[in-house]
């Protein structure tokens, strides 16, 4: 008998009506004789609501308590799904991750699943039951509840597929697959039938919220095929799989943009070894993720400007750390919150010359100024003014024949 992991996202379980539909989807797999394991997110809006509550209590809410609070959202949706399945005559029960347990390591709010104890779940499945497991969470060695970062139920589902040796992992969401770019940003976006782990990982890391980046890393490491589908329609979705399985001739698979980046420039820092390290050391010690970095050398070789980007939510902490940092001197500190990173992603660019030129030329023709550039083997990212994002995405989508 084949095992399938079904993951439902926040919108898919966003109301009682939606939860009833989800129970019907689960029932359809049971009728096809699958062994089913379900992973669910919290009802949409719940996690944000809990975050806001923590902020009203304290602006320095304890990290472990924060995870305990946030993990509670999934308990509600999972028990409602199990309750509905019971109502329909299926054997089902909910499991909070700590009851299984799902063991994690790493810091609170960014933990990673290390191991899932299989005993209870396997015995329940053997009796025909459908376990409904809370996504997004686990426990650590101190028996404290941890969470896996926003969107982390995707990672829970993929790790369940690994530990329970599922033949399929299906991510049910509110779009019917992975698109060439966010369909909410560009109506002309097209559904991608099949995409490689590498391209999906870049897209997710660069702003395609449809999958959480760490979940794709886990899928890639464990060679788990992932289907992304809509819980609202019955259309075929997107398969995320290894490159070998893909016969596509597109240079660019997709485009992404980010919503909440900020750019910081330190003007006139000393141009000598160790300065950049002194700037970034306290930031890394405080878990602030640095994204793009450029250092421009001045003509006289005595001074340089260092520009980097971070998430806007880390901006005030970053500025505080820079101002407190006695090891660096600078003439000015410039901040720009109205920036966005636009990226093109595709394994095809490895073998196709001229992609960088085409991207820059397309933006230039639209009068869009590039502030920072970063590249890897399979992606090119540019930082531009936030107000140009739609224009840039639309022009690049056309240029790379994705329309
Ligand atoms: P869930 O709650 O099911 O986990 P998310 O909100 O996390 O769903 O992800 C789905 C959303 O991701 C879509 O509504 C869509 O707007 C957004 N998205 C961003 N980029 C893409 C893309 N390239 N393809 C599909 N959806 C995307
Ligand atoms: N409920 C969590 C969040 O909103 C996890 C998830 O949806 O995957 O981030
Ligand atoms: Mg999600």
CSV table of C-alpha atoms in Angstrom, one decimal, residues 66-221:
chain,number,residue,atom,x,y,z
A,66,UNK,CA,7.1,32.9,21.5
A,67,UNK,CA,7.5,29.5,19.8
A,68,UNK,CA,5.0,27.9,22.3
A,69,UNK,CA,2.6,30.6,21.5
A,70,UNK,CA,2.9,30.4,17.7
A,71,UNK,CA,2.7,26.6,17.6
A,72,UNK,CA,-0.7,26.7,19.2
A,73,UNK,CA,-2.4,27.8,15.9
A,74,UNK,CA,-1.8,24.4,14.3
A,75,UNK,CA,-3.5,22.6,17.2
A,76,UNK,CA,-6.8,24.1,16.3
A,77,UNK,CA,-6.8,23.3,12.6
A,78,UNK,CA,-5.5,19.7,13.2
A,79,UNK,CA,-8.2,18.9,15.7
A,80,UNK,CA,-10.9,20.4,13.5
A,81,UNK,CA,-9.7,18.3,10.5
A,82,UNK,CA,-9.6,15.1,12.6
A,83,UNK,CA,-13.0,16.0,14.1
A,84,UNK,CA,-14.5,16.3,10.6
A,85,UNK,CA,-12.9,13.1,9.4
A,86,UNK,CA,-14.4,11.3,12.4
A,87,UNK,CA,-17.8,12.9,11.5
A,88,UNK,CA,-17.5,11.4,8.0
A,89,UNK,CA,-16.8,7.9,9.5
A,90,UNK,CA,-13.0,7.8,9.1
A,91,UNK,CA,-10.7,6.9,11.9
A,92,UNK,CA,-8.5,9.9,12.6
A,93,UNK,CA,-6.8,11.8,15.4
A,94,UNK,CA,-4.5,14.8,15.8
A,95,UNK,CA,-1.0,14.8,17.0
A,96,UNK,CA,0.9,17.9,18.3
A,97,UNK,CA,4.5,17.6,17.1
A,98,UNK,CA,5.8,17.2,20.7
A,99,UNK,CA,3.5,14.2,21.3
A,100,UNK,CA,5.1,12.2,18.5
A,101,UNK,CA,7.8,13.6,19.1
A,102,UNK,CA,9.3,15.5,16.2
A,103,UNK,CA,12.8,16.4,17.4
A,104,UNK,CA,14.4,19.6,16.2
A,105,UNK,CA,17.7,21.3,16.6
A,106,UNK,CA,18.8,24.9,15.9
A,107,UNK,CA,17.5,28.2,17.4
A,108,UNK,CA,13.9,29.0,18.3
A,109,UNK,CA,11.9,30.3,15.3
A,110,UNK,CA,14.4,28.8,12.9
A,111,UNK,CA,14.7,25.2,14.1
A,112,UNK,CA,15.2,22.3,11.7
A,113,UNK,CA,13.7,18.8,12.0
A,114,UNK,CA,16.3,16.3,13.0
A,115,UNK,CA,14.3,13.1,13.6
A,116,UNK,CA,10.7,12.0,13.7
A,117,UNK,CA,9.7,9.1,16.0
A,118,UNK,CA,7.7,6.7,13.9
A,119,UNK,CA,6.2,4.3,16.4
A,120,UNK,CA,2.8,5.8,17.3
A,121,UNK,CA,2.1,7.1,13.8
A,122,UNK,CA,2.9,3.8,12.1
A,123,UNK,CA,0.8,1.8,14.5
A,124,UNK,CA,-2.1,4.1,14.0
A,125,UNK,CA,-1.8,4.0,10.2
A,126,UNK,CA,-1.7,0.2,10.4
A,127,UNK,CA,-5.1,0.2,12.0
A,128,UNK,CA,-6.4,2.3,9.1
A,129,UNK,CA,-6.2,5.6,11.0
A,130,UNK,CA,-5.4,9.0,9.4
A,131,UNK,CA,-2.9,10.9,11.7
A,132,UNK,CA,-3.2,14.7,11.5
A,133,UNK,CA,0.1,16.3,12.4
A,134,UNK,CA,0.7,19.9,13.4
A,135,UNK,CA,3.1,21.5,10.9
A,136,UNK,CA,5.7,24.2,11.6
A,137,UNK,CA,6.9,22.8,14.9
A,138,UNK,CA,8.8,20.3,17.0
A,139,UNK,CA,10.6,20.0,20.4
A,140,UNK,CA,14.2,20.4,21.2
A,141,UNK,CA,16.4,18.5,23.6
A,142,UNK,CA,15.3,20.7,26.5
A,143,UNK,CA,11.7,19.6,25.8
A,144,UNK,CA,10.7,23.2,24.7
A,145,UNK,CA,8.5,23.7,21.7
A,146,UNK,CA,10.3,25.0,18.7
A,147,UNK,CA,9.1,26.4,15.4
A,148,UNK,CA,10.6,26.1,11.9
A,149,UNK,CA,10.3,29.7,10.6
A,150,UNK,CA,7.4,31.2,8.7
A,151,UNK,CA,5.9,28.8,6.2
A,152,UNK,CA,7.5,25.9,8.0
A,153,UNK,CA,4.7,23.4,7.6
A,154,UNK,CA,6.1,22.7,4.2
A,155,UNK,CA,9.3,21.4,5.9
A,156,UNK,CA,7.2,19.4,8.3
A,157,UNK,CA,5.5,17.7,5.4
A,158,UNK,CA,8.7,16.9,3.5
A,159,UNK,CA,10.4,15.5,6.6
A,160,UNK,CA,7.3,13.4,7.3
A,161,UNK,CA,7.5,12.1,3.7
A,162,UNK,CA,11.2,11.2,4.4
A,163,UNK,CA,10.7,9.5,7.8
A,164,UNK,CA,7.5,7.6,6.8
A,165,UNK,CA,8.9,6.7,3.4
A,166,UNK,CA,6.0,8.2,1.5
A,167,UNK,CA,5.8,7.7,-2.3
A,168,UNK,CA,4.4,11.2,-2.7
A,169,UNK,CA,4.3,14.5,-0.8
A,170,UNK,CA,1.5,16.8,-2.0
A,171,UNK,CA,1.5,20.4,-0.9
A,172,UNK,CA,-2.1,21.7,-1.1
A,173,UNK,CA,-2.2,25.5,-1.3
A,174,UNK,CA,-4.3,28.4,-2.7
A,175,UNK,CA,-2.6,28.4,-6.1
A,176,UNK,CA,-2.7,25.5,-8.5
A,177,UNK,CA,1.1,25.2,-8.7
A,178,UNK,CA,4.3,27.1,-9.0
A,179,UNK,CA,4.1,29.9,-11.5
A,180,UNK,CA,6.7,31.6,-13.6
A,181,UNK,CA,6.3,34.5,-11.2
A,182,UNK,CA,3.8,35.3,-8.4
A,183,UNK,CA,0.4,35.3,-10.1
A,184,UNK,CA,-0.6,38.0,-7.6
A,185,UNK,CA,2.1,40.3,-9.1
A,186,UNK,CA,1.7,39.4,-12.8
A,187,UNK,CA,-1.6,38.1,-14.2
A,188,UNK,CA,0.3,36.7,-17.3
A,189,UNK,CA,2.3,34.3,-15.1
A,190,UNK,CA,2.2,30.8,-16.3
A,191,UNK,CA,2.0,27.5,-14.4
A,192,UNK,CA,5.3,25.5,-14.5
A,193,UNK,CA,4.6,21.8,-15.0
A,194,UNK,CA,7.9,20.6,-13.6
A,195,UNK,CA,10.8,22.4,-11.9
A,196,UNK,CA,14.1,21.2,-10.5
A,197,UNK,CA,15.0,21.4,-6.8
A,198,UNK,CA,17.8,23.8,-7.6
A,199,UNK,CA,15.5,26.3,-9.4
A,200,UNK,CA,12.7,26.0,-6.8
A,201,UNK,CA,15.2,26.5,-4.0
A,202,UNK,CA,16.4,29.7,-5.6
A,203,UNK,CA,12.9,30.9,-6.4
A,204,UNK,CA,11.8,30.2,-2.8
A,205,UNK,CA,14.8,31.9,-1.3
A,206,UNK,CA,14.4,34.9,-3.5
A,207,UNK,CA,10.8,35.5,-2.7
A,208,UNK,CA,8.4,32.9,-4.1
A,209,UNK,CA,6.4,32.3,-0.9
A,210,UNK,CA,4.7,29.3,-2.4
A,211,UNK,CA,7.3,27.0,-0.8
A,212,UNK,CA,9.5,27.5,2.2
A,213,UNK,CA,13.2,27.4,1.1
A,214,UNK,CA,14.4,24.9,3.8
A,215,UNK,CA,11.7,22.5,2.8
A,216,UNK,CA,13.1,22.4,-0.7
A,217,UNK,CA,16.6,21.8,0.7
A,218,UNK,CA,15.2,18.9,2.6
A,219,UNK,CA,13.4,17.5,-0.4
A,220,UNK,CA,16.5,17.8,-2.5
A,221,UNK,CA,18.7,16.1,0.0
